[in-house]
Amino acid sequence: MNLVLFGPPGAGKGTQADRLAAAHGWPKLSTGDMLRAAVAAGTEIGRKAENVMDQGELVSDEIVVGIISDRIDEPDCQSGFILDGFPRNVPQAKALDAMLQEGGLKLDGVIEIRVKDRILVDRIKQRISEAKEARADDTVETLEKRLEVYHGQTAPLLPYYEAQGKLWKIDGMQDIDNVAAQIEGMLEELSGDGV
Ligand code: ADP
């Protein structure tokens, strides 16, 4: 299955993508993880992305579309993949549709993990206090910026996918096991549809 995990920062996309990867063997493609790896490795992409990420803004479409397009071509993605953190705006979604179409592929579903902003702020505060090495963009101020970017640029993708009949809404305010169970239920329904 080719899936997108969608939701605001702190919604639990990464956790659920790891669960899905472990349960089904589909690799998790997280643009945030890939960009952090590029920053740590000091590559050209990393140097370009670092400041933008620290400010909570979006890295250029050219960079993220390029890294996802290369990654989707890898052999381990041929039987399915889980996108986490991509696409994050309408141009990225259109670029994704185009690259999938070119490879004779399509998205099977977009899973929106819904969590209220107030709860996200509490979660990120918790993540900061528990982290051994905090992420440079995990501060309350940057979170506010990331939420603003989410509502302004990323949330407009919801009607885009709703219009394609691909959007599945999941309550992300339940515990991790319950959220995972909702996603598995959704996958069963999708398979029942012959997807
Ligand atoms: P979050 O927990 O905020 O969802 P991510 O790990 O997905 O964080 O992303 C961290 C940062 O990496 C973002 O704030 C942004 O600067 C950059 N980034 C990740 N994915 C994308 C993308 N698809 N487009 C542009 N920038 C991105």
mmCIF file of C-alpha atoms and ligand atoms in Angstrom:
data_model
loop_
_atom_site.group_PDB
_atom_site.id
_atom_site.type_symbol
_atom_site.label_atom_id
_atom_site.label_comp_id
_atom_site.label_asym_id
_atom_site.label_seq_id
_atom_site.Cartn_x
_atom_site.Cartn_y
_atom_site.Cartn_z
ATOM 1 C CA MET A 1 0.000 0.000 0.000
ATOM 2 C CA ASN A 2 1.122 3.526 -0.732
ATOM 3 C CA LEU A 3 0.011 5.705 2.161
ATOM 4 C CA VAL A 4 0.439 9.239 3.450
ATOM 5 C CA LEU A 5 0.334 9.943 7.179
ATOM 6 C CA PHE A 6 -0.971 13.430 7.577
ATOM 7 C CA GLY A 7 -1.319 15.687 10.591
ATOM 8 C CA PRO A 8 0.116 18.583 12.585
ATOM 9 C CA PRO A 9 3.547 18.505 14.281
ATOM 10 C CA GLY A 10 3.360 16.249 17.321
ATOM 11 C CA ALA A 11 0.308 14.335 16.055
ATOM 12 C CA GLY A 12 2.170 11.025 16.231
ATOM 13 C CA LYS A 13 2.787 10.437 12.533
ATOM 14 C CA GLY A 14 6.319 9.140 13.087
ATOM 15 C CA THR A 15 5.226 6.709 15.822
ATOM 16 C CA GLN A 16 2.392 5.324 13.728
ATOM 17 C CA ALA A 17 4.582 5.142 10.608
ATOM 18 C CA ASP A 18 7.102 3.039 12.602
ATOM 19 C CA ARG A 19 4.278 0.739 13.700
ATOM 20 C CA LEU A 20 3.027 0.316 10.158
ATOM 21 C CA ALA A 21 6.560 -0.311 8.894
ATOM 22 C CA ALA A 22 7.087 -3.018 11.536
ATOM 23 C CA ALA A 23 3.686 -4.648 10.951
ATOM 24 C CA HIS A 24 3.618 -4.601 7.148
ATOM 25 C CA GLY A 25 7.211 -4.089 6.008
ATOM 26 C CA TRP A 26 6.478 -0.887 4.099
ATOM 27 C CA PRO A 27 9.366 1.539 4.546
ATOM 28 C CA LYS A 28 8.709 4.832 6.302
ATOM 29 C CA LEU A 29 9.750 7.814 4.208
ATOM 30 C CA SER A 30 10.050 10.765 6.599
ATOM 31 C CA THR A 31 11.253 13.995 4.983
ATOM 32 C CA GLY A 32 11.948 15.391 8.480
ATOM 33 C CA ASP A 33 14.240 12.417 9.297
ATOM 34 C CA MET A 34 15.949 12.614 5.895
ATOM 35 C CA LEU A 35 16.549 16.354 6.234
ATOM 36 C CA ARG A 36 17.896 15.939 9.797
ATOM 37 C CA ALA A 37 20.253 13.227 8.493
ATOM 38 C CA ALA A 38 21.435 15.620 5.741
ATOM 39 C CA VAL A 39 22.049 18.346 8.350
ATOM 40 C CA ALA A 40 23.991 15.913 10.564
ATOM 41 C CA ALA A 41 26.063 14.731 7.592
ATOM 42 C CA GLY A 42 26.776 18.312 6.515
ATOM 43 C CA THR A 43 25.692 17.755 2.904
ATOM 44 C CA GLU A 44 24.766 20.605 0.585
ATOM 45 C CA ILE A 45 21.060 19.903 1.124
ATOM 46 C CA GLY A 46 21.664 19.852 4.878
ATOM 47 C CA ARG A 47 23.392 23.220 4.785
ATOM 48 C CA LYS A 48 20.508 24.714 2.803
ATOM 49 C CA ALA A 49 17.832 23.187 5.046
ATOM 50 C CA GLU A 50 19.247 23.739 8.531
ATOM 51 C CA ASN A 51 18.262 27.356 9.152
ATOM 52 C CA VAL A 52 14.860 26.988 7.547
ATOM 53 C CA MET A 53 14.075 23.990 9.754
ATOM 54 C CA ASP A 54 15.249 25.755 12.906
ATOM 55 C CA GLN A 55 12.831 28.585 12.107
ATOM 56 C CA GLY A 56 9.927 26.141 11.685
ATOM 57 C CA GLU A 57 9.486 27.156 8.039
ATOM 58 C CA LEU A 58 9.220 24.804 5.058
ATOM 59 C CA VAL A 59 12.319 23.705 3.182
ATOM 60 C CA SER A 60 12.034 24.389 -0.572
ATOM 61 C CA ASP A 61 9.735 22.150 -2.618
ATOM 62 C CA GLU A 62 12.617 21.472 -5.003
ATOM 63 C CA ILE A 63 14.699 19.876 -2.235
ATOM 64 C CA VAL A 64 11.983 17.732 -0.649
ATOM 65 C CA VAL A 65 10.433 16.651 -3.949
ATOM 66 C CA GLY A 66 13.930 15.653 -5.120
ATOM 67 C CA ILE A 67 14.680 13.524 -2.061
ATOM 68 C CA ILE A 68 11.282 11.803 -2.121
ATOM 69 C CA SER A 69 11.438 11.131 -5.838
ATOM 70 C CA ASP A 70 14.872 9.464 -5.460
ATOM 71 C CA ARG A 71 13.702 7.457 -2.450
ATOM 72 C CA ILE A 72 10.478 6.171 -4.069
ATOM 73 C CA ASP A 73 12.549 4.761 -6.929
ATOM 74 C CA GLU A 74 14.464 2.461 -4.538
ATOM 75 C CA PRO A 75 13.581 -1.245 -4.789
ATOM 76 C CA ASP A 76 12.256 -1.481 -1.198
ATOM 77 C CA CYS A 77 9.447 0.953 -2.065
ATOM 78 C CA GLN A 78 8.047 -1.143 -4.891
ATOM 79 C CA SER A 79 5.583 -3.068 -2.710
ATOM 80 C CA GLY A 80 4.444 -0.011 -0.786
ATOM 81 C CA PHE A 81 5.629 2.891 1.387
ATOM 82 C CA ILE A 82 4.465 5.256 4.092
ATOM 83 C CA LEU A 83 5.048 8.956 3.606
ATOM 84 C CA ASP A 84 5.491 10.889 6.871
ATOM 85 C CA GLY A 85 5.726 14.683 6.633
ATOM 86 C CA PHE A 86 5.374 14.822 2.855
ATOM 87 C CA PRO A 87 3.530 16.345 1.041
ATOM 88 C CA ARG A 88 3.232 19.514 3.111
ATOM 89 C CA ASN A 89 1.666 21.880 0.580
ATOM 90 C CA VAL A 90 -0.372 21.696 -2.624
ATOM 91 C CA PRO A 91 2.610 21.983 -5.044
ATOM 92 C CA GLN A 92 4.301 19.034 -3.259
ATOM 93 C CA ALA A 93 1.075 16.986 -3.513
ATOM 94 C CA LYS A 94 0.850 17.697 -7.231
ATOM 95 C CA ALA A 95 4.519 16.770 -7.707
ATOM 96 C CA LEU A 96 3.851 13.517 -5.823
ATOM 97 C CA ASP A 97 0.844 12.667 -7.994
ATOM 98 C CA ALA A 98 2.949 13.319 -11.099
ATOM 99 C CA MET A 99 5.907 11.182 -9.964
ATOM 100 C CA LEU A 100 3.625 8.293 -8.957
ATOM 101 C CA GLN A 101 1.737 8.449 -12.227
ATOM 102 C CA GLU A 102 5.007 8.349 -14.128
ATOM 103 C CA GLY A 103 5.906 5.106 -12.339
ATOM 104 C CA GLY A 104 2.422 3.626 -12.880
ATOM 105 C CA LEU A 105 1.657 3.996 -9.154
ATOM 106 C CA LYS A 106 -0.976 5.797 -7.088
ATOM 107 C CA LEU A 107 -1.736 6.685 -3.498
ATOM 108 C CA ASP A 108 -4.079 4.237 -1.775
ATOM 109 C CA GLY A 109 -4.967 6.422 1.179
ATOM 110 C CA VAL A 110 -4.181 9.557 3.159
ATOM 111 C CA ILE A 111 -4.593 9.128 6.896
ATOM 112 C CA GLU A 112 -5.247 12.330 8.789
ATOM 113 C CA ILE A 113 -4.290 12.009 12.464
ATOM 114 C CA ARG A 114 -6.407 14.665 14.157
ATOM 115 C CA VAL A 115 -5.168 16.335 17.364
ATOM 116 C CA LYS A 116 -6.204 19.683 18.860
ATOM 117 C CA ASP A 117 -3.498 22.410 18.950
ATOM 118 C CA ARG A 118 -3.651 22.718 22.752
ATOM 119 C CA ILE A 119 -2.784 19.034 23.131
ATOM 120 C CA LEU A 120 0.063 19.308 20.608
ATOM 121 C CA VAL A 121 1.703 22.060 22.644
ATOM 122 C CA ASP A 122 1.505 19.853 25.771
ATOM 123 C CA ARG A 123 2.983 16.890 23.875
ATOM 124 C CA ILE A 124 5.920 18.858 22.480
ATOM 125 C CA LYS A 125 6.670 20.270 25.954
ATOM 126 C CA GLN A 126 6.714 16.699 27.222
ATOM 127 C CA ARG A 127 8.947 15.578 24.303
ATOM 128 C CA ILE A 128 11.408 18.405 25.072
ATOM 129 C CA SER A 129 11.561 17.507 28.760
ATOM 130 C CA GLU A 130 12.135 13.791 28.052
ATOM 131 C CA ALA A 131 14.599 14.083 25.154
ATOM 132 C CA LYS A 132 18.254 13.282 25.780
ATOM 133 C CA GLU A 133 19.236 15.392 22.800
ATOM 134 C CA ALA A 134 16.449 17.821 21.921
ATOM 135 C CA ARG A 135 15.679 18.527 18.274
ATOM 136 C CA ALA A 136 16.763 22.056 17.360
ATOM 137 C CA ASP A 137 13.207 22.883 16.259
ATOM 138 C CA ASP A 138 11.534 21.446 19.363
ATOM 139 C CA THR A 139 10.891 24.643 21.280
ATOM 140 C CA VAL A 140 7.515 26.114 22.197
ATOM 141 C CA GLU A 141 8.143 29.173 19.979
ATOM 142 C CA THR A 142 9.110 27.097 16.938
ATOM 143 C CA LEU A 143 6.158 24.791 17.537
ATOM 144 C CA GLU A 144 3.836 27.781 17.290
ATOM 145 C CA LYS A 145 5.434 28.669 13.947
ATOM 146 C CA ARG A 146 5.197 25.049 12.754
ATOM 147 C CA LEU A 147 1.493 24.990 13.707
ATOM 148 C CA GLU A 148 0.906 28.232 11.825
ATOM 149 C CA VAL A 149 2.630 26.760 8.745
ATOM 150 C CA TYR A 150 0.551 23.580 9.152
ATOM 151 C CA HIS A 151 -2.757 25.453 9.243
ATOM 152 C CA GLY A 152 -1.756 27.884 6.479
ATOM 153 C CA GLN A 153 -0.005 25.611 3.981
ATOM 154 C CA THR A 154 -0.515 21.951 4.881
ATOM 155 C CA ALA A 155 -4.151 21.750 6.040
ATOM 156 C CA PRO A 156 -5.348 23.044 2.612
ATOM 157 C CA LEU A 157 -4.286 19.619 1.293
ATOM 158 C CA LEU A 158 -7.196 18.021 3.150
ATOM 159 C CA PRO A 159 -9.850 19.153 0.635
ATOM 160 C CA TYR A 160 -7.439 18.164 -2.180
ATOM 161 C CA TYR A 161 -7.369 14.558 -0.968
ATOM 162 C CA GLU A 162 -11.008 14.568 0.153
ATOM 163 C CA ALA A 163 -11.986 15.443 -3.434
ATOM 164 C CA GLN A 164 -10.001 12.390 -4.612
ATOM 165 C CA GLY A 165 -11.924 10.211 -2.112
ATOM 166 C CA LYS A 166 -8.659 9.233 -0.396
ATOM 167 C CA LEU A 167 -8.916 10.946 2.976
ATOM 168 C CA TRP A 168 -9.365 8.890 6.164
ATOM 169 C CA LYS A 169 -9.767 10.730 9.476
ATOM 170 C CA ILE A 170 -8.383 9.165 12.640
ATOM 171 C CA ASP A 171 -8.764 10.428 16.220
ATOM 172 C CA GLY A 172 -5.149 11.043 17.281
ATOM 173 C CA MET A 173 -6.039 11.997 20.863
ATOM 174 C CA GLN A 174 -6.417 8.407 21.993
ATOM 175 C CA ASP A 175 -3.484 6.320 23.214
ATOM 176 C CA ILE A 176 -0.905 4.981 20.737
ATOM 177 C CA ASP A 177 -2.400 1.443 20.597
ATOM 178 C CA ASN A 178 -5.881 2.795 19.935
ATOM 179 C CA VAL A 179 -4.684 5.084 17.171
ATOM 180 C CA ALA A 180 -2.797 2.131 15.627
ATOM 181 C CA ALA A 181 -5.962 -0.006 15.867
ATOM 182 C CA GLN A 182 -7.998 2.665 14.070
ATOM 183 C CA ILE A 183 -5.413 2.737 11.286
ATOM 184 C CA GLU A 184 -5.414 -1.064 10.958
ATOM 185 C CA GLY A 185 -9.228 -0.989 10.773
ATOM 186 C CA MET A 186 -8.995 1.551 7.998
ATOM 187 C CA LEU A 187 -6.475 -0.587 6.109
ATOM 188 C CA GLU A 188 -8.833 -3.566 6.330
ATOM 189 C CA GLU A 189 -11.617 -1.491 4.843
ATOM 190 C CA LEU A 190 -9.292 -0.309 2.081
ATOM 191 C CA SER A 191 -8.291 -3.899 1.255
ATOM 192 C CA GLY A 192 -11.955 -4.887 1.309
ATOM 193 C CA ASP A 193 -12.458 -2.318 -1.424
ATOM 194 C CA GLY A 194 -10.085 -4.390 -3.532
ATOM 195 C CA VAL A 195 -7.284 -1.853 -3.329
HETATM 196 P P1 ADP B 1 7.089 17.847 12.661
HETATM 197 O O1 ADP B 1 7.228 17.117 13.961
HETATM 198 O O2 ADP B 1 7.031 19.340 12.827
HETATM 199 O O3 ADP B 1 5.991 17.318 11.805
HETATM 200 P P2 ADP B 1 9.160 16.921 10.780
HETATM 201 O O4 ADP B 1 10.216 16.087 11.371
HETATM 202 O O5 ADP B 1 8.191 16.279 9.842
HETATM 203 O O6 ADP B 1 8.460 17.681 11.965
HETATM 204 O O7 ADP B 1 9.834 18.158 9.993
HETATM 205 C C1 ADP B 1 10.735 19.054 10.626
HETATM 206 C C2 ADP B 1 11.050 20.222 9.698
HETATM 207 O O8 ADP B 1 11.628 19.720 8.469
HETATM 208 C C3 ADP B 1 9.855 21.041 9.227
HETATM 209 O O9 ADP B 1 9.471 22.032 10.163
HETATM 210 C C4 ADP B 1 10.393 21.635 7.917
HETATM 211 O O10 ADP B 1 11.288 22.709 8.150
HETATM 212 C C5 ADP B 1 11.206 20.494 7.345
HETATM 213 N N1 ADP B 1 10.385 19.635 6.455
HETATM 214 C C6 ADP B 1 10.042 18.333 6.676
HETATM 215 N N2 ADP B 1 9.286 17.866 5.663
HETATM 216 C C7 ADP B 1 9.134 18.892 4.785
HETATM 217 C C8 ADP B 1 8.438 19.063 3.562
HETATM 218 N N3 ADP B 1 7.724 18.059 3.015
HETATM 219 N N4 ADP B 1 8.498 20.267 2.947
HETATM 220 C C9 ADP B 1 9.208 21.276 3.453
HETATM 221 N N5 ADP B 1 9.873 21.205 4.628
HETATM 222 C C10 ADP B 1 9.840 20.031 5.287
#
